[in-house]
Amino acid sequence: MEAITWVLVHRGKHVQLVMGPAGSGKSTYCRTMMAHCENIKRKVHLVNLDPAAEYFEYEPSIDIRDLITLEDVMEELDFGPNGGLIYCMEFLLNNIDWLEEELGDYDDDYLIFDCPGQIELYTHFPIMRDICGTLQKWNFAVCGVYILDSQFVEDTSKYFAGVMTATAAMINLEIPHINVLSKMDLLLKKAKQEDLAQYFDPDPLLLTEDVNRKTRPKFHSLNRAVAHLIDDYSMVSFIPLDVTDEDSIDYVMSSADNAIQYGEDVEPKEPQEFDVEATE
């Protein structure tokens, strides 16, 4: 007796573009999501866009260091780390056909891009926006994932700065976007969940009272102006990520999937036949 099994496959090109300040937990996020994808049997590949990267737990399938490295640029052109990094990313744009060729074999796979930590690339320069636009021209559905260290909530001034940079990245890149508070497993040891909820969907006008208590009066008008700016745009909310909690990981992944409509293009693959009697 024979039976037929249908296999569902996801068609299309899907990318998570992982960004955020240096030390925010981007590499940990990428490692966590790679492991999660493997656990749920999703075909996934890591793409390294950081020319200064030194170590990966998961070997990148595509690595910008095969094209250019920050170390070589600093040595040969006598650039500092910031200028060298910008040069590397501009070099990538000028040689974008290299990336197109590297991506050619991943039509139906899920890609996670580990990006540089220099925040100016997302807020001041058009480099990352141009890369996003190019990926979209190549029919990739791109989701921005902005990582902010949850420890910032312990200092409201830093938290405001994080919200501002996240807002600037969202405006500059113009792609579907989620914001993630990383390292929640560390923060939950110090604070209660109910105390942290106000930072997930921030009301900056309420938080202004806290920051004013910690700053000199001459800065209060500036604090209020920043709070009103954040409130006027009202774009940023955060998803907490606890890498020790599988439900938390799954929720973040589902949020990114929803942003790029991953799963809405599921198609049945050619059925496989097998002998039921042979398995009894």
CSV table of C-alpha atoms in Angstrom, one decimal:
chain,number,residue,atom,x,y,z
A,1,MET,CA,0.0,0.0,0.0
A,2,GLU,CA,1.3,3.4,-0.9
A,3,ALA,CA,0.7,6.8,0.7
A,4,ILE,CA,1.4,10.3,-0.5
A,5,THR,CA,2.9,13.0,1.7
A,6,TRP,CA,2.7,16.7,0.7
A,7,VAL,CA,5.5,18.9,1.8
A,8,LEU,CA,4.9,22.7,2.2
A,9,VAL,CA,7.8,25.0,1.2
A,10,HIS,CA,8.1,28.7,1.5
A,11,ARG,CA,8.7,30.4,-1.9
A,12,GLY,CA,10.6,33.7,-2.2
A,13,LYS,CA,13.6,35.5,-0.8
A,14,HIS,CA,13.5,36.7,2.8
A,15,VAL,CA,16.0,38.7,4.7
A,16,GLN,CA,16.4,39.9,8.3
A,17,LEU,CA,18.8,42.9,8.4
A,18,VAL,CA,20.1,42.9,12.0
A,19,MET,CA,21.5,46.3,13.1
A,20,GLY,CA,22.1,48.3,16.2
A,21,PRO,CA,24.9,50.0,18.2
A,22,ALA,CA,28.1,48.1,18.9
A,23,GLY,CA,27.7,45.8,21.9
A,24,SER,CA,23.9,45.7,21.7
A,25,GLY,CA,23.8,42.0,21.1
A,26,LYS,CA,23.5,41.7,17.3
A,27,SER,CA,25.8,38.7,17.1
A,28,THR,CA,24.0,36.9,20.0
A,29,TYR,CA,20.7,37.6,18.3
A,30,CYS,CA,21.9,36.2,15.0
A,31,ARG,CA,23.3,33.1,16.8
A,32,THR,CA,20.0,32.6,18.6
A,33,MET,CA,17.9,33.0,15.5
A,34,MET,CA,20.1,30.6,13.5
A,35,ALA,CA,19.7,28.0,16.2
A,36,HIS,CA,16.0,28.6,16.4
A,37,CYS,CA,15.6,28.2,12.6
A,38,GLU,CA,17.5,25.0,12.7
A,39,ASN,CA,15.2,23.7,15.5
A,40,ILE,CA,12.1,24.4,13.5
A,41,LYS,CA,13.6,22.9,10.3
A,42,ARG,CA,13.8,26.2,8.5
A,43,LYS,CA,16.6,26.5,5.9
A,44,VAL,CA,18.7,29.5,7.0
A,45,HIS,CA,22.0,31.1,6.1
A,46,LEU,CA,24.1,33.8,7.9
A,47,VAL,CA,25.4,36.7,5.8
A,48,ASN,CA,28.2,38.8,7.4
A,49,LEU,CA,28.2,42.4,6.3
A,50,ASP,CA,30.6,43.5,9.0
A,51,PRO,CA,34.2,43.9,7.6
A,52,ALA,CA,35.5,44.1,11.2
A,53,ALA,CA,34.0,40.9,12.5
A,54,GLU,CA,36.4,38.4,14.0
A,55,TYR,CA,34.4,35.4,15.3
A,56,PHE,CA,31.2,33.6,14.4
A,57,GLU,CA,29.7,30.6,16.1
A,58,TYR,CA,27.9,29.9,12.8
A,59,GLU,CA,30.1,30.1,9.8
A,60,PRO,CA,28.7,32.7,7.4
A,61,SER,CA,27.5,31.4,4.0
A,62,ILE,CA,28.4,34.8,2.6
A,63,ASP,CA,31.1,37.0,4.1
A,64,ILE,CA,32.0,40.6,3.1
A,65,ARG,CA,35.6,39.8,4.4
A,66,ASP,CA,36.0,37.8,1.3
A,67,LEU,CA,35.7,41.1,-0.6
A,68,ILE,CA,37.3,43.6,1.8
A,69,THR,CA,38.3,43.8,5.4
A,70,LEU,CA,38.6,46.7,7.8
A,71,GLU,CA,42.1,45.7,8.8
A,72,ASP,CA,43.4,45.9,5.2
A,73,VAL,CA,41.7,49.3,4.7
A,74,MET,CA,43.2,50.7,7.9
A,75,GLU,CA,46.6,49.4,7.0
A,76,GLU,CA,46.8,50.3,3.3
A,77,LEU,CA,44.9,53.6,3.4
A,78,ASP,CA,45.8,54.7,6.9
A,79,PHE,CA,42.2,55.2,7.9
A,80,GLY,CA,40.8,55.1,11.4
A,81,PRO,CA,38.2,52.5,12.3
A,82,ASN,CA,35.2,54.7,11.6
A,83,GLY,CA,36.4,56.1,8.3
A,84,GLY,CA,37.6,52.6,7.3
A,85,LEU,CA,34.3,51.0,8.0
A,86,ILE,CA,32.5,53.6,5.9
A,87,TYR,CA,35.0,53.0,3.1
A,88,CYS,CA,34.4,49.3,3.2
A,89,MET,CA,30.6,49.7,2.9
A,90,GLU,CA,31.0,52.1,0.0
A,91,PHE,CA,33.3,49.6,-1.6
A,92,LEU,CA,30.6,47.0,-1.2
A,93,LEU,CA,28.1,49.3,-2.9
A,94,ASN,CA,30.5,50.0,-5.8
A,95,ASN,CA,31.0,46.2,-6.2
A,96,ILE,CA,27.4,45.2,-5.5
A,97,ASP,CA,27.6,42.6,-8.3
A,98,TRP,CA,29.8,40.5,-6.0
A,99,LEU,CA,26.9,40.4,-3.5
A,100,GLU,CA,24.4,39.6,-6.2
A,101,GLU,CA,26.5,36.7,-7.4
A,102,GLU,CA,26.9,35.4,-3.8
A,103,LEU,CA,23.2,35.6,-3.2
A,104,GLY,CA,22.3,33.8,-6.4
A,105,ASP,CA,22.1,30.3,-4.9
A,106,TYR,CA,19.7,31.3,-2.1
A,107,ASP,CA,16.4,31.9,-3.9
A,108,ASP,CA,14.1,30.0,-1.4
A,109,ASP,CA,16.2,30.3,1.8
A,110,TYR,CA,15.9,32.5,4.9
A,111,LEU,CA,18.9,34.9,5.2
A,112,ILE,CA,20.0,36.7,8.4
A,113,PHE,CA,22.4,39.6,7.7
A,114,ASP,CA,24.7,40.5,10.6
A,115,CYS,CA,25.5,44.2,10.0
A,116,PRO,CA,28.2,46.6,11.3
A,117,GLY,CA,27.6,48.4,14.6
A,118,GLN,CA,28.4,51.9,13.4
A,119,ILE,CA,25.1,53.6,13.9
A,120,GLU,CA,25.8,56.4,11.4
A,121,LEU,CA,25.4,53.9,8.6
A,122,TYR,CA,21.7,53.7,9.4
A,123,THR,CA,21.0,57.2,10.5
A,124,HIS,CA,23.3,59.6,8.6
A,125,PHE,CA,24.6,57.9,5.5
A,126,PRO,CA,22.6,56.5,2.6
A,127,ILE,CA,24.8,53.3,2.4
A,128,MET,CA,22.5,50.9,4.2
A,129,ARG,CA,19.4,52.4,2.6
A,130,ASP,CA,20.9,51.8,-0.8
A,131,ILE,CA,21.8,48.2,0.1
A,132,CYS,CA,18.2,47.7,1.2
A,133,GLY,CA,16.9,49.2,-2.0
A,134,THR,CA,19.2,46.9,-4.0
A,135,LEU,CA,18.0,43.8,-2.2
A,136,GLN,CA,14.4,44.8,-2.8
A,137,LYS,CA,15.2,45.2,-6.5
A,138,TRP,CA,16.5,41.7,-6.4
A,139,ASN,CA,13.1,40.6,-5.1
A,140,PHE,CA,14.2,40.1,-1.5
A,141,ALA,CA,11.6,40.9,1.2
A,142,VAL,CA,13.7,42.8,3.8
A,143,CYS,CA,12.9,43.3,7.5
A,144,GLY,CA,15.0,45.6,9.6
A,145,VAL,CA,15.7,44.3,13.1
A,146,TYR,CA,17.1,47.1,15.3
A,147,ILE,CA,18.7,45.7,18.5
A,148,LEU,CA,18.9,47.9,21.6
A,149,ASP,CA,20.5,46.7,24.9
A,150,SER,CA,17.8,46.5,27.5
A,151,GLN,CA,20.3,47.8,30.1
A,152,PHE,CA,19.5,51.2,28.6
A,153,VAL,CA,16.2,51.3,30.5
A,154,GLU,CA,18.2,51.7,33.7
A,155,ASP,CA,19.2,55.1,32.4
A,156,THR,CA,16.3,57.0,30.8
A,157,SER,CA,18.7,59.4,29.0
A,158,LYS,CA,20.3,56.4,27.3
A,159,TYR,CA,17.0,54.9,26.6
A,160,PHE,CA,15.8,58.1,24.9
A,161,ALA,CA,19.0,58.1,22.8
A,162,GLY,CA,18.2,54.5,21.8
A,163,VAL,CA,14.7,55.4,20.8
A,164,MET,CA,15.9,58.3,18.8
A,165,THR,CA,18.4,56.2,16.8
A,166,ALA,CA,15.8,53.5,16.2
A,167,THR,CA,13.4,56.2,14.9
A,168,ALA,CA,16.1,57.6,12.6
A,169,ALA,CA,17.0,54.1,11.3
A,170,MET,CA,13.3,53.4,10.6
A,171,ILE,CA,12.9,56.7,8.7
A,172,ASN,CA,16.1,56.4,6.8
A,173,LEU,CA,15.8,52.8,5.7
A,174,GLU,CA,12.1,52.8,4.8
A,175,ILE,CA,11.7,49.0,5.2
A,176,PRO,CA,9.4,46.8,7.4
A,177,HIS,CA,11.0,47.1,10.8
A,178,ILE,CA,10.9,45.7,14.3
A,179,ASN,CA,12.8,46.9,17.4
A,180,VAL,CA,14.1,44.4,19.9
A,181,LEU,CA,15.3,44.9,23.5
A,182,SER,CA,18.1,42.4,23.9
A,183,LYS,CA,19.6,40.8,27.1
A,184,MET,CA,16.3,40.7,28.9
A,185,ASP,CA,17.4,37.6,30.8
A,186,LEU,CA,20.0,39.8,32.5
A,187,LEU,CA,17.6,42.7,33.2
A,188,LEU,CA,14.9,40.5,34.6
A,189,LYS,CA,17.2,39.6,37.4
A,190,LYS,CA,17.2,43.2,38.5
A,191,ALA,CA,13.7,44.5,37.7
A,192,LYS,CA,10.1,43.2,37.7
A,193,GLN,CA,8.3,42.6,34.4
A,194,GLU,CA,5.6,45.1,35.2
A,195,ASP,CA,8.1,47.8,35.8
A,196,LEU,CA,9.7,47.2,32.4
A,197,ALA,CA,6.4,47.2,30.4
A,198,GLN,CA,6.5,51.0,30.1
A,199,TYR,CA,9.6,50.7,28.0
A,200,PHE,CA,8.2,48.3,25.5
A,201,ASP,CA,5.6,50.7,24.2
A,202,PRO,CA,7.1,54.0,25.5
A,203,ASP,CA,5.2,57.0,26.6
A,204,PRO,CA,8.1,59.5,26.5
A,205,LEU,CA,6.1,62.3,28.1
A,206,LEU,CA,5.7,60.1,31.3
A,207,LEU,CA,9.3,59.1,31.2
A,208,THR,CA,10.4,62.7,31.0
A,209,GLU,CA,9.7,63.1,34.7
A,210,ASP,CA,12.3,60.4,35.5
A,211,VAL,CA,15.0,61.8,33.2
A,212,ASN,CA,14.4,65.3,34.6
A,213,ARG,CA,15.1,64.1,38.2
A,214,LYS,CA,18.5,62.9,37.0
A,215,THR,CA,19.6,65.9,35.0
A,216,ARG,CA,20.3,69.5,35.8
A,217,PRO,CA,17.4,72.0,35.4
A,218,LYS,CA,19.1,73.6,32.4
A,219,PHE,CA,18.5,70.4,30.4
A,220,HIS,CA,14.8,70.1,31.3
A,221,SER,CA,13.6,72.0,28.2
A,222,LEU,CA,15.8,69.9,26.0
A,223,ASN,CA,14.5,66.7,27.6
A,224,ARG,CA,10.9,67.8,27.0
A,225,ALA,CA,11.7,68.7,23.4
A,226,VAL,CA,13.2,65.3,22.8
A,227,ALA,CA,10.2,63.6,24.4
A,228,HIS,CA,7.8,65.5,22.3
A,229,LEU,CA,9.7,64.6,19.2
A,230,ILE,CA,9.6,60.9,20.0
A,231,ASP,CA,5.9,61.3,20.9
A,232,ASP,CA,5.1,63.1,17.6
A,233,TYR,CA,6.6,60.4,15.5
A,234,SER,CA,5.3,57.6,17.8
A,235,MET,CA,7.0,54.9,15.6
A,236,VAL,CA,9.0,52.9,18.1
A,237,SER,CA,7.9,50.0,20.2
A,238,PHE,CA,10.1,47.2,21.5
A,239,ILE,CA,9.8,43.5,21.6
A,240,PRO,CA,11.7,42.0,24.6
A,241,LEU,CA,14.1,39.1,23.8
A,242,ASP,CA,15.1,36.6,26.5
A,243,VAL,CA,17.5,34.2,24.8
A,244,THR,CA,16.9,31.7,27.6
A,245,ASP,CA,13.2,31.5,26.8
A,246,GLU,CA,12.1,29.7,23.7
A,247,ASP,CA,8.7,31.4,23.7
A,248,SER,CA,10.4,34.8,23.7
A,249,ILE,CA,12.6,33.7,20.8
A,250,ASP,CA,9.7,32.4,18.8
A,251,TYR,CA,7.7,35.6,19.3
A,252,VAL,CA,10.5,37.8,18.0
A,253,MET,CA,10.9,35.5,15.0
A,254,SER,CA,7.2,35.5,14.3
A,255,SER,CA,7.1,39.3,14.5
A,256,ALA,CA,9.9,39.5,11.9
A,257,ASP,CA,8.2,36.9,9.7
A,258,ASN,CA,4.9,38.9,9.9
A,259,ALA,CA,6.7,42.1,8.9
A,260,ILE,CA,7.9,40.5,5.6
A,261,GLN,CA,4.8,38.2,5.2
A,262,TYR,CA,6.9,35.1,5.5
A,263,GLY,CA,4.6,32.1,5.2
A,264,GLU,CA,2.0,33.7,3.1
A,265,ASP,CA,3.6,32.3,-0.1
A,266,VAL,CA,3.6,28.7,1.0
A,267,GLU,CA,3.3,26.3,-1.9
A,268,PRO,CA,3.0,22.5,-1.9
A,269,LYS,CA,6.0,20.7,-3.1
A,270,GLU,CA,5.8,17.6,-5.3
A,271,PRO,CA,4.4,14.8,-3.2
A,272,GLN,CA,6.6,11.9,-2.0
A,273,GLU,CA,5.4,8.4,-2.2
A,274,PHE,CA,6.3,5.7,0.3
A,275,ASP,CA,5.2,2.2,1.0
A,276,VAL,CA,3.1,2.1,4.2
A,277,GLU,CA,3.3,-1.7,4.4
A,278,ALA,CA,7.0,-1.6,4.4
A,279,THR,CA,7.0,0.6,7.4
A,280,GLU,CA,4.7,-1.6,9.5
